[in-house]
mmCIF file of C-alpha atoms in Angstrom:
data_model
loop_
_atom_site.group_PDB
_atom_site.id
_atom_site.type_symbol
_atom_site.label_atom_id
_atom_site.label_comp_id
_atom_site.label_asym_id
_atom_site.label_seq_id
_atom_site.Cartn_x
_atom_site.Cartn_y
_atom_site.Cartn_z
ATOM 1 C CA MET A 30 -2.873 -11.895 -2.683
ATOM 2 C CA ALA A 31 -1.464 -14.061 -5.403
ATOM 3 C CA TYR A 32 -3.659 -16.831 -6.731
ATOM 4 C CA SER A 33 -2.136 -20.133 -7.745
ATOM 5 C CA ASP A 34 -1.942 -20.936 -11.473
ATOM 6 C CA LYS A 35 -4.661 -23.542 -11.059
ATOM 7 C CA VAL A 36 -7.039 -21.038 -9.483
ATOM 8 C CA ILE A 37 -6.362 -18.577 -12.272
ATOM 9 C CA ASP A 38 -6.921 -21.281 -14.871
ATOM 10 C CA HIS A 39 -10.297 -22.248 -13.391
ATOM 11 C CA TYR A 40 -11.222 -18.619 -12.962
ATOM 12 C CA ASN A 41 -10.409 -17.716 -16.553
ATOM 13 C CA ASN A 42 -11.779 -20.942 -18.028
ATOM 14 C CA PRO A 43 -14.413 -22.126 -15.594
ATOM 15 C CA ARG A 44 -15.590 -25.648 -16.407
ATOM 16 C CA ASN A 45 -19.245 -26.528 -16.506
ATOM 17 C CA VAL A 46 -20.778 -23.135 -15.900
ATOM 18 C CA GLY A 47 -24.492 -23.255 -16.409
ATOM 19 C CA GLN A 48 -27.765 -24.619 -15.282
ATOM 20 C CA LEU A 49 -29.645 -27.905 -15.289
ATOM 21 C CA ASP A 50 -33.395 -28.328 -15.157
ATOM 22 C CA LYS A 51 -34.135 -27.920 -11.493
ATOM 23 C CA SER A 52 -37.483 -29.662 -11.719
ATOM 24 C CA SER A 53 -36.083 -32.833 -13.264
ATOM 25 C CA GLN A 54 -36.236 -35.904 -11.074
ATOM 26 C CA GLU A 55 -32.664 -36.755 -12.011
ATOM 27 C CA VAL A 56 -31.257 -33.373 -11.054
ATOM 28 C CA GLY A 57 -30.085 -32.385 -7.590
ATOM 29 C CA THR A 58 -29.499 -28.719 -6.782
ATOM 30 C CA GLY A 59 -27.288 -27.373 -4.014
ATOM 31 C CA LEU A 60 -27.406 -23.708 -3.154
ATOM 32 C CA VAL A 61 -25.001 -22.527 -0.467
ATOM 33 C CA GLY A 62 -23.539 -19.246 0.648
ATOM 34 C CA ALA A 63 -20.792 -17.827 2.821
ATOM 35 C CA PRO A 64 -21.889 -14.826 4.843
ATOM 36 C CA GLU A 65 -18.429 -13.408 5.419
ATOM 37 C CA CYS A 66 -17.842 -12.472 1.796
ATOM 38 C CA GLY A 67 -21.307 -12.728 0.304
ATOM 39 C CA ASP A 68 -20.321 -15.634 -1.917
ATOM 40 C CA VAL A 69 -23.192 -17.682 -3.226
ATOM 41 C CA MET A 70 -22.751 -20.945 -5.069
ATOM 42 C CA ARG A 71 -25.179 -23.138 -6.971
ATOM 43 C CA LEU A 72 -24.059 -26.612 -7.928
ATOM 44 C CA GLN A 73 -26.263 -29.046 -9.806
ATOM 45 C CA ILE A 74 -25.819 -32.700 -10.654
ATOM 46 C CA LYS A 75 -27.666 -34.977 -13.034
ATOM 47 C CA VAL A 76 -27.690 -38.569 -11.867
ATOM 48 C CA ASN A 77 -28.298 -41.631 -13.987
ATOM 49 C CA PRO A 78 -31.155 -43.432 -12.203
ATOM 50 C CA GLU A 79 -29.859 -46.868 -13.225
ATOM 51 C CA THR A 80 -26.209 -46.543 -12.301
ATOM 52 C CA GLN A 81 -26.278 -43.696 -9.727
ATOM 53 C CA VAL A 82 -23.454 -42.126 -11.717
ATOM 54 C CA ILE A 83 -23.309 -38.343 -11.906
ATOM 55 C CA GLU A 84 -23.355 -37.766 -15.639
ATOM 56 C CA GLU A 85 -23.597 -34.019 -15.711
ATOM 57 C CA ALA A 86 -22.613 -31.236 -13.316
ATOM 58 C CA LYS A 87 -23.080 -27.498 -13.629
ATOM 59 C CA PHE A 88 -22.340 -24.581 -11.386
ATOM 60 C CA LYS A 89 -22.850 -20.875 -11.107
ATOM 61 C CA THR A 90 -20.942 -19.000 -8.438
ATOM 62 C CA PHE A 91 -20.912 -15.370 -7.453
ATOM 63 C CA GLY A 92 -17.821 -14.657 -5.441
ATOM 64 C CA CYS A 93 -14.082 -14.409 -5.431
ATOM 65 C CA GLY A 94 -11.705 -16.262 -7.716
ATOM 66 C CA SER A 95 -11.122 -19.027 -5.189
ATOM 67 C CA ALA A 96 -14.844 -19.657 -4.788
ATOM 68 C CA ILE A 97 -15.293 -19.884 -8.544
ATOM 69 C CA ALA A 98 -12.256 -22.141 -8.930
ATOM 70 C CA SER A 99 -13.383 -24.392 -6.044
ATOM 71 C CA SER A 100 -16.834 -24.914 -7.532
ATOM 72 C CA SER A 101 -15.456 -25.348 -11.031
ATOM 73 C CA LEU A 102 -13.108 -28.039 -9.767
ATOM 74 C CA ALA A 103 -15.923 -29.642 -7.770
ATOM 75 C CA THR A 104 -18.043 -30.091 -10.901
ATOM 76 C CA GLU A 105 -15.077 -31.639 -12.696
ATOM 77 C CA TRP A 106 -14.482 -34.073 -9.890
ATOM 78 C CA VAL A 107 -18.057 -35.229 -9.321
ATOM 79 C CA LYS A 108 -18.631 -35.998 -12.977
ATOM 80 C CA GLY A 109 -18.304 -39.709 -13.652
ATOM 81 C CA LYS A 110 -18.448 -40.598 -9.964
ATOM 82 C CA THR A 111 -21.322 -42.371 -8.299
ATOM 83 C CA VAL A 112 -23.278 -40.379 -5.755
ATOM 84 C CA ASP A 113 -21.577 -42.213 -2.896
ATOM 85 C CA GLU A 114 -18.124 -41.681 -4.344
ATOM 86 C CA ALA A 115 -18.825 -37.985 -4.790
ATOM 87 C CA LEU A 116 -19.647 -37.710 -1.084
ATOM 88 C CA ASP A 117 -16.052 -38.698 -0.358
ATOM 89 C CA ILE A 118 -14.706 -35.499 -1.879
ATOM 90 C CA LYS A 119 -13.346 -33.399 0.956
ATOM 91 C CA ASN A 120 -12.683 -29.708 1.029
ATOM 92 C CA THR A 121 -9.071 -30.486 1.940
ATOM 93 C CA ASP A 122 -8.667 -32.224 -1.434
ATOM 94 C CA ILE A 123 -9.786 -29.016 -3.120
ATOM 95 C CA VAL A 124 -7.434 -26.941 -0.966
ATOM 96 C CA LYS A 125 -4.564 -29.179 -1.958
ATOM 97 C CA GLU A 126 -5.379 -29.244 -5.659
ATOM 98 C CA LEU A 127 -5.809 -25.477 -5.927
ATOM 99 C CA ALA A 128 -3.114 -24.588 -3.376
ATOM 100 C CA LEU A 129 -5.585 -22.324 -1.557
ATOM 101 C CA PRO A 130 -4.118 -20.116 1.167
ATOM 102 C CA PRO A 131 -5.618 -20.385 4.682
ATOM 103 C CA VAL A 132 -7.797 -17.295 4.219
ATOM 104 C CA LYS A 133 -9.506 -18.980 1.267
ATOM 105 C CA ILE A 134 -10.169 -22.351 2.849
ATOM 106 C CA HIS A 135 -13.787 -21.384 3.452
ATOM 107 C CA CYS A 136 -14.249 -21.338 -0.351
ATOM 108 C CA SER A 137 -13.389 -25.021 -0.502
ATOM 109 C CA VAL A 138 -15.718 -25.703 2.433
ATOM 110 C CA LEU A 139 -18.451 -23.997 0.486
ATOM 111 C CA ALA A 140 -17.769 -26.200 -2.548
ATOM 112 C CA GLU A 141 -17.905 -29.358 -0.426
ATOM 113 C CA ASP A 142 -21.148 -28.109 1.112
ATOM 114 C CA ALA A 143 -22.522 -27.468 -2.363
ATOM 115 C CA ILE A 144 -21.777 -31.053 -3.454
ATOM 116 C CA ARG A 145 -23.440 -32.403 -0.315
ATOM 117 C CA ALA A 146 -26.428 -30.119 -0.728
ATOM 118 C CA ALA A 147 -26.885 -31.139 -4.371
ATOM 119 C CA ILE A 148 -26.677 -34.824 -3.505
ATOM 120 C CA GLY A 149 -28.980 -34.283 -0.532
ATOM 121 C CA ASP A 150 -31.530 -32.618 -2.786
ATOM 122 C CA TRP A 151 -31.315 -35.456 -5.276
ATOM 123 C CA LYS A 152 -31.724 -38.050 -2.534
ATOM 124 C CA LYS A 153 -34.732 -36.237 -1.154
ATOM 125 C CA LYS A 154 -36.339 -36.083 -4.572
ATOM 126 C CA ASN A 155 -35.760 -39.774 -5.073
ATOM 127 C CA GLY A 156 -36.812 -40.867 -1.621
ATOM 128 C CA VAL A 157 -33.384 -41.929 -0.377
ATOM 129 C CA ALA A 158 -32.845 -41.174 3.287
ATOM 130 C CA GLU A 159 -29.963 -38.857 4.101
ATOM 131 C CA GLY A 160 -26.820 -40.814 4.919
ATOM 132 C CA GLU A 161 -28.231 -44.002 3.475
ATOM 133 C CA ALA A 162 -26.138 -45.766 0.869
ATOM 134 C CA VAL A 163 -27.611 -45.709 -2.598
ATOM 135 C CA ALA A 164 -27.173 -49.395 -3.229
ATOM 136 C CA GLN A 165 -30.192 -49.958 -5.394
ATOM 137 C CA PRO A 166 -32.685 -47.953 -7.363
ATOM 138 C CA VAL A 167 -35.404 -46.421 -5.274
ATOM 139 C CA ALA A 168 -38.402 -48.557 -4.557
ATOM 140 C CA ALA A 169 -41.659 -46.857 -5.373
ATOM 141 C CA HIS A 170 -44.321 -46.776 -2.702
ATOM 142 C CA MET B 6 -25.132 2.690 40.843
ATOM 143 C CA PRO B 7 -22.652 0.054 39.699
ATOM 144 C CA ASP B 8 -23.774 -3.539 39.894
ATOM 145 C CA GLN B 9 -22.477 -5.885 42.535
ATOM 146 C CA GLU B 10 -20.878 -7.849 39.768
ATOM 147 C CA THR B 11 -18.847 -5.034 38.300
ATOM 148 C CA GLU B 12 -17.711 -4.072 41.762
ATOM 149 C CA SER B 13 -16.541 -7.525 42.715
ATOM 150 C CA VAL B 14 -12.902 -6.778 41.902
ATOM 151 C CA ALA B 15 -11.944 -4.430 44.697
ATOM 152 C CA ALA B 16 -9.770 -1.478 43.815
ATOM 153 C CA SER B 17 -8.690 1.503 45.781
ATOM 154 C CA CYS B 18 -7.485 4.997 44.984
ATOM 155 C CA TRP B 19 -3.700 5.250 44.675
ATOM 156 C CA SER B 20 -3.806 8.661 46.339
ATOM 157 C CA CYS B 21 -6.291 8.600 49.207
ATOM 158 C CA GLY B 22 -6.933 4.850 49.490
ATOM 159 C CA ALA B 23 -10.699 5.126 49.143
ATOM 160 C CA SER B 24 -12.296 2.073 47.555
ATOM 161 C CA LEU B 25 -13.282 2.394 43.891
ATOM 162 C CA GLY B 26 -15.589 0.621 41.510
ATOM 163 C CA THR B 27 -13.771 -1.365 38.843
ATOM 164 C CA GLY B 28 -12.834 0.913 36.014
ATOM 165 C CA SER B 29 -13.629 4.143 37.860
ATOM 166 C CA PRO B 30 -11.504 6.713 36.047
ATOM 167 C CA ILE B 31 -11.589 9.161 38.914
ATOM 168 C CA CYS B 32 -11.638 8.730 42.665
ATOM 169 C CA SER B 33 -14.964 9.898 43.997
ATOM 170 C CA SER B 34 -13.362 10.896 47.298
ATOM 171 C CA CYS B 35 -10.334 12.929 46.295
ATOM 172 C CA GLY B 36 -10.952 13.446 42.581
ATOM 173 C CA LYS B 37 -7.591 12.079 41.440
ATOM 174 C CA VAL B 38 -7.322 10.410 38.055
ATOM 175 C CA GLN B 39 -6.690 6.667 38.225
ATOM 176 C CA ALA B 40 -4.698 4.275 36.098
ATOM 177 C CA THR B 41 -6.808 2.414 33.558
ATOM 178 C CA SER B 42 -7.660 -1.003 34.887
ATOM 179 C CA ALA B 43 -7.165 -4.145 32.844
ATOM 180 C CA ASP B 44 -10.714 -5.278 33.589
ATOM 181 C CA ALA B 45 -12.273 -1.946 32.749
ATOM 182 C CA ASP B 46 -14.781 -2.728 30.040
ATOM 183 C CA TYR B 47 -16.763 -0.019 28.280
ATOM 184 C CA PHE B 48 -19.812 -0.603 30.439
ATOM 185 C CA ALA B 49 -17.755 -0.222 33.601
ATOM 186 C CA VAL B 50 -16.359 3.100 32.362
ATOM 187 C CA PHE B 51 -19.891 4.474 32.584
ATOM 188 C CA GLU B 52 -20.716 2.419 35.671
ATOM 189 C CA LEU B 53 -23.304 0.499 33.711
ATOM 190 C CA SER B 54 -24.173 -3.157 33.998
ATOM 191 C CA ARG B 55 -23.931 -5.240 30.856
ATOM 192 C CA LYS B 56 -27.369 -4.488 29.543
ATOM 193 C CA LEU B 57 -28.348 -3.456 26.072
ATOM 194 C CA ASN B 58 -31.142 -0.981 26.449
ATOM 195 C CA ILE B 59 -29.173 2.114 27.274
ATOM 196 C CA ASP B 60 -30.455 5.618 27.801
ATOM 197 C CA THR B 61 -28.262 7.255 25.162
ATOM 198 C CA LYS B 62 -29.074 10.756 26.405
ATOM 199 C CA ALA B 63 -27.791 9.809 29.831
ATOM 200 C CA LEU B 64 -24.807 8.136 28.196
ATOM 201 C CA GLU B 65 -24.012 11.343 26.364
ATOM 202 C CA ARG B 66 -24.300 13.396 29.543
ATOM 203 C CA GLY B 67 -22.021 10.959 31.344
ATOM 204 C CA PHE B 68 -19.554 11.146 28.494
ATOM 205 C CA TYR B 69 -19.331 14.935 28.586
ATOM 206 C CA LYS B 70 -19.141 15.016 32.338
ATOM 207 C CA LEU B 71 -16.262 12.551 32.428
ATOM 208 C CA SER B 72 -14.563 14.164 29.436
ATOM 209 C CA ARG B 73 -14.445 17.457 31.235
ATOM 210 C CA LYS B 74 -12.835 15.835 34.274
ATOM 211 C CA LEU B 75 -10.350 13.739 32.343
ATOM 212 C CA HIS B 76 -9.229 16.024 29.564
ATOM 213 C CA PRO B 77 -5.418 15.948 29.237
ATOM 214 C CA ASP B 78 -5.337 19.784 29.103
ATOM 215 C CA LEU B 79 -6.394 19.797 32.740
ATOM 216 C CA TYR B 80 -3.348 17.746 33.619
ATOM 217 C CA ALA B 81 -0.764 19.837 31.798
ATOM 218 C CA GLN B 82 0.780 20.855 35.133
ATOM 219 C CA ALA B 83 0.234 17.495 36.843
ATOM 220 C CA PRO B 84 2.953 14.903 37.485
ATOM 221 C CA VAL B 85 3.906 12.930 34.364
ATOM 222 C CA GLN B 86 2.212 9.787 35.641
ATOM 223 C CA GLU B 87 -1.132 11.556 36.039
ATOM 224 C CA GLN B 88 -0.748 13.180 32.630
ATOM 225 C CA GLN B 89 -0.365 9.741 31.131
ATOM 226 C CA TRP B 90 -3.352 8.399 33.048
ATOM 227 C CA SER B 91 -5.571 11.241 31.923
ATOM 228 C CA LEU B 92 -4.545 10.511 28.367
ATOM 229 C CA ASP B 93 -5.243 6.769 28.779
ATOM 230 C CA GLN B 94 -8.564 7.399 30.494
ATOM 231 C CA SER B 95 -9.660 9.942 27.897
ATOM 232 C CA SER B 96 -8.958 7.620 25.023
ATOM 233 C CA LEU B 97 -10.695 4.729 26.791
ATOM 234 C CA LEU B 98 -13.660 7.000 27.457
ATOM 235 C CA ASN B 99 -13.838 8.006 23.787
ATOM 236 C CA ASP B 100 -13.681 4.394 22.640
ATOM 237 C CA ALA B 101 -16.299 3.395 25.168
ATOM 238 C CA TYR B 102 -18.675 6.171 24.163
ATOM 239 C CA ARG B 103 -18.336 5.470 20.456
ATOM 240 C CA ALA B 104 -18.942 1.754 20.983
ATOM 241 C CA LEU B 105 -21.910 2.121 23.326
ATOM 242 C CA LYS B 106 -23.839 4.915 21.657
ATOM 243 C CA ASP B 107 -24.355 2.918 18.466
ATOM 244 C CA PRO B 108 -26.858 0.100 19.069
ATOM 245 C CA VAL B 109 -25.228 -2.381 16.714
ATOM 246 C CA ARG B 110 -21.707 -1.712 17.889
ATOM 247 C CA ARG B 111 -22.928 -1.923 21.477
ATOM 248 C CA THR B 112 -24.431 -5.335 20.819
ATOM 249 C CA GLU B 113 -21.300 -6.512 19.042
ATOM 250 C CA TYR B 114 -19.154 -5.252 21.884
ATOM 251 C CA LEU B 115 -21.259 -6.943 24.517
ATOM 252 C CA LEU B 116 -21.176 -10.241 22.667
ATOM 253 C CA THR B 117 -17.398 -10.060 22.268
ATOM 254 C CA LEU B 118 -17.115 -9.251 25.945
ATOM 255 C CA GLU B 119 -19.273 -12.259 26.691
ATOM 256 C CA GLY B 120 -16.886 -14.474 24.775
ATOM 257 C CA MET B 121 -18.840 -14.843 21.539
ATOM 258 C CA LYS B 122 -17.096 -14.949 18.184
ATOM 259 C CA LEU B 123 -18.728 -12.602 15.739
ATOM 260 C CA GLU B 124 -16.775 -12.886 12.528
ATOM 261 C CA PRO B 125 -15.916 -16.459 11.736
ATOM 262 C CA GLU B 126 -12.174 -16.905 11.436
ATOM 263 C CA LYS B 127 -11.398 -17.010 7.763
ATOM 264 C CA GLY B 128 -9.135 -20.017 8.112
ATOM 265 C CA ASP B 129 -11.504 -21.734 10.487
ATOM 266 C CA ALA B 130 -12.565 -24.262 7.906
ATOM 267 C CA GLY B 131 -15.228 -26.560 9.316
ATOM 268 C CA LYS B 132 -16.786 -23.921 11.486
ATOM 269 C CA ALA B 133 -17.464 -21.322 8.805
ATOM 270 C CA ALA B 134 -20.864 -19.817 9.493
ATOM 271 C CA ARG B 135 -23.642 -20.444 7.027
ATOM 272 C CA ALA B 136 -25.503 -17.826 5.127
ATOM 273 C CA PRO B 137 -29.151 -17.606 6.118
ATOM 274 C CA ALA B 138 -30.653 -20.491 4.126
ATOM 275 C CA ASP B 139 -34.015 -18.813 3.637
ATOM 276 C CA LEU B 140 -32.312 -15.923 1.862
ATOM 277 C CA LEU B 141 -30.155 -17.896 -0.543
ATOM 278 C CA GLU B 142 -32.682 -18.167 -3.372
ATOM 279 C CA GLU B 143 -33.303 -14.443 -3.339
ATOM 280 C CA VAL B 144 -29.610 -13.689 -3.035
ATOM 281 C CA PHE B 145 -28.779 -15.903 -5.979
ATOM 282 C CA GLU B 146 -31.515 -14.333 -8.083
ATOM 283 C CA LEU B 147 -30.333 -10.874 -7.097
ATOM 284 C CA ASN B 148 -26.782 -11.705 -8.132
ATOM 285 C CA MET B 149 -28.026 -12.947 -11.497
ATOM 286 C CA GLN B 150 -29.778 -9.626 -12.054
ATOM 287 C CA LEU B 151 -26.762 -7.651 -10.929
ATOM 288 C CA GLU B 152 -24.588 -9.563 -13.354
ATOM 289 C CA GLU B 153 -27.019 -8.922 -16.185
ATOM 290 C CA MET B 154 -27.121 -5.249 -15.292
ATOM 291 C CA ARG B 155 -23.333 -5.013 -15.400
ATOM 292 C CA MET B 156 -23.209 -6.854 -18.717
ATOM 293 C CA ASN B 157 -25.795 -4.504 -20.160
ATOM 294 C CA ARG B 158 -23.827 -1.569 -18.927
ATOM 295 C CA LYS B 159 -20.711 -2.880 -20.654
ATOM 296 C CA MET B 160 -22.621 -3.117 -23.893
ATOM 297 C CA GLY B 161 -23.886 0.405 -23.366
ATOM 298 C CA GLU B 162 -27.478 -0.748 -22.906
ATOM 299 C CA ASP B 163 -29.967 0.060 -20.215
ATOM 300 C CA ASP B 164 -32.907 -2.166 -19.407
ATOM 301 C CA PRO B 165 -35.488 -0.159 -17.450
ATOM 302 C CA GLN B 166 -37.331 -3.300 -16.357
ATOM 303 C CA LEU B 167 -34.158 -4.806 -14.952
ATOM 304 C CA ARG B 168 -33.333 -1.593 -13.160
ATOM 305 C CA GLN B 169 -36.820 -1.595 -11.661
ATOM 306 C CA ASP B 170 -36.420 -5.229 -10.572
ATOM 307 C CA LEU B 171 -33.213 -4.356 -8.811
ATOM 308 C CA VAL B 172 -34.760 -1.380 -7.075
ATOM 309 C CA ASN B 173 -37.596 -3.622 -5.920
ATOM 310 C CA ALA B 174 -35.173 -6.246 -4.698
ATOM 311 C CA LYS B 175 -33.238 -3.608 -2.817
ATOM 312 C CA ASP B 176 -36.422 -2.294 -1.180
ATOM 313 C CA GLN B 177 -37.291 -5.801 -0.155
ATOM 314 C CA PHE B 178 -33.900 -6.398 1.432
ATOM 315 C CA GLU B 179 -34.043 -3.043 3.171
ATOM 316 C CA GLY B 180 -37.393 -4.109 4.588
ATOM 317 C CA GLN B 181 -35.792 -7.281 5.860
ATOM 318 C CA LEU B 182 -33.063 -5.200 7.403
ATOM 319 C CA ARG B 183 -35.684 -3.226 9.319
ATOM 320 C CA ASP B 184 -37.407 -6.415 10.434
ATOM 321 C CA ASN B 185 -34.067 -7.714 11.559
ATOM 322 C CA ASP B 186 -33.411 -4.570 13.586
ATOM 323 C CA ILE B 187 -36.728 -4.973 15.353
ATOM 324 C CA GLN B 188 -35.816 -8.552 16.103
ATOM 325 C CA ILE B 189 -32.474 -7.441 17.563
ATOM 326 C CA GLN B 190 -34.241 -4.909 19.760
ATOM 327 C CA ASN B 191 -36.536 -7.605 21.078
ATOM 328 C CA LEU B 192 -33.486 -9.673 21.877
ATOM 329 C CA TRP B 193 -32.026 -6.758 23.834
ATOM 330 C CA ALA B 194 -35.080 -6.569 26.010
ATOM 331 C CA ALA B 195 -34.969 -10.304 26.587
ATOM 332 C CA TRP B 196 -31.255 -10.069 27.376
ATOM 333 C CA ASP B 197 -31.751 -7.294 29.926
ATOM 334 C CA THR B 198 -34.492 -9.305 31.571
ATOM 335 C CA ALA B 199 -32.250 -12.366 31.702
ATOM 336 C CA VAL B 200 -29.419 -10.290 33.204
ATOM 337 C CA ASP B 201 -31.773 -8.986 35.892
ATOM 338 C CA ALA B 202 -33.048 -12.473 36.549
ATOM 339 C CA GLY B 203 -29.510 -13.883 36.664
ATOM 340 C CA ASP B 204 -30.401 -16.643 34.219
ATOM 341 C CA PRO B 205 -27.168 -17.832 32.546
ATOM 342 C CA SER B 206 -28.729 -20.501 30.329
ATOM 343 C CA GLN B 207 -31.230 -18.014 28.977
ATOM 344 C CA GLN B 208 -28.386 -15.539 28.465
ATOM 345 C CA ASP B 209 -26.376 -18.118 26.514
ATOM 346 C CA GLN B 210 -29.320 -18.820 24.285
ATOM 347 C CA LEU B 211 -29.864 -15.131 23.651
ATOM 348 C CA LYS B 212 -26.194 -14.580 22.873
ATOM 349 C CA THR B 213 -26.370 -17.199 20.140
ATOM 350 C CA GLN B 214 -29.525 -15.633 18.753
ATOM 351 C CA MET B 215 -27.960 -12.188 18.753
ATOM 352 C CA VAL B 216 -24.881 -13.422 16.914
ATOM 353 C CA ALA B 217 -27.140 -15.003 14.274
ATOM 354 C CA SER B 218 -29.144 -11.829 13.997
ATOM 355 C CA LEU B 219 -26.047 -9.685 13.567
ATOM 356 C CA ASP B 220 -24.638 -12.077 10.960
ATOM 357 C CA ARG B 221 -27.838 -11.806 9.032
ATOM 358 C CA ARG B 222 -27.813 -8.062 9.309
ATOM 359 C CA ARG B 223 -24.246 -7.826 7.995
ATOM 360 C CA TYR B 224 -25.095 -10.141 5.141
ATOM 361 C CA ILE B 225 -28.159 -8.220 4.019
ATOM 362 C CA ARG B 226 -26.386 -4.904 4.397
ATOM 363 C CA ASN B 227 -23.629 -6.091 2.050
ATOM 364 C CA LEU B 228 -26.251 -7.099 -0.489
ATOM 365 C CA VAL B 229 -27.933 -3.727 -0.359
ATOM 366 C CA ARG B 230 -24.540 -2.088 -0.774
ATOM 367 C CA ASP B 231 -23.793 -4.201 -3.866
ATOM 368 C CA VAL B 232 -27.103 -3.266 -5.439
ATOM 369 C CA ASN B 233 -26.560 0.404 -4.711
ATOM 370 C CA GLU B 234 -23.098 0.316 -6.224
ATOM 371 C CA THR B 235 -24.402 -1.285 -9.394
ATOM 372 C CA LEU B 236 -27.370 1.031 -9.663
ATOM 373 C CA GLU B 237 -25.258 4.108 -9.172
ATOM 374 C CA SER B 238 -22.202 3.150 -11.193
#
């Protein structure tokens, strides 16, 4: 199957590959996997506690070119967004941007899941209930 | 004895008119080969109900017995229609035997027959199945080690510790595979009980559990295969 130029670009020059300190309070880690092809994807975000802006994003993905490109693109997109804005990223946006064929749509789903999982982890760490808007810094108990 | 259920669709022999169980390849009255029936599932071929604990020795005996009766060589002189039917029945019989003798394939077949989807459709975006969450950490770690191993190999290096780690990881996953197989067997027993009890809600629940168990099995098996390929390459 032919990959689109954008997939090939992300595959050859993946953005933001790497790792953030998992134990940091400001870091959220999402680890997701797709059983059908054995893909596994780790996406991490570092959130500014004052502004809720995602300042840093890293990923490491084992899988096909589309999975790597989807997660690479996801890290690019979340950077500079607030946590709530990042939750608006939909897998269909990734499909469109990378021109993924139908058989590779699950890769984009995985990337969206990874974003949500990373944000979910960050929220949990910082005592924000799932689904709750992050309007203000977390109140300490 | 065929179940009431499998017999519910009445059929009769084209030659002597005797009534037949659904999917019976041969008329028990006159011994004539029958056309394959659209609702003949693999269980019906062997006159079995849709249960999972199967006596494979008996299955094998049934297979040979039917094979001998249905073999196309026996129909070389028969009318063309019967020749064709013996061919159809023989190939159905072979498919049925192959699918039922292997426990995993039998389970997969039963679940498909019961309307379950085993492999998620690749394009089926929102519904893509999830990898077992409890395994992800280990799987990620394993992939890191595999990558390192391949890198080392490219550089012409060998790290005995890394190799040992991978072998250990593989053993661990193989252990999980065995645990998983035991779990599947327990589900079979529960399924058979639910079939006997005629408990559809219990059956539905078990179907879902079996699909999950098979997914997990496939996933772990692929991992073990990847490790083996890297270790042996």
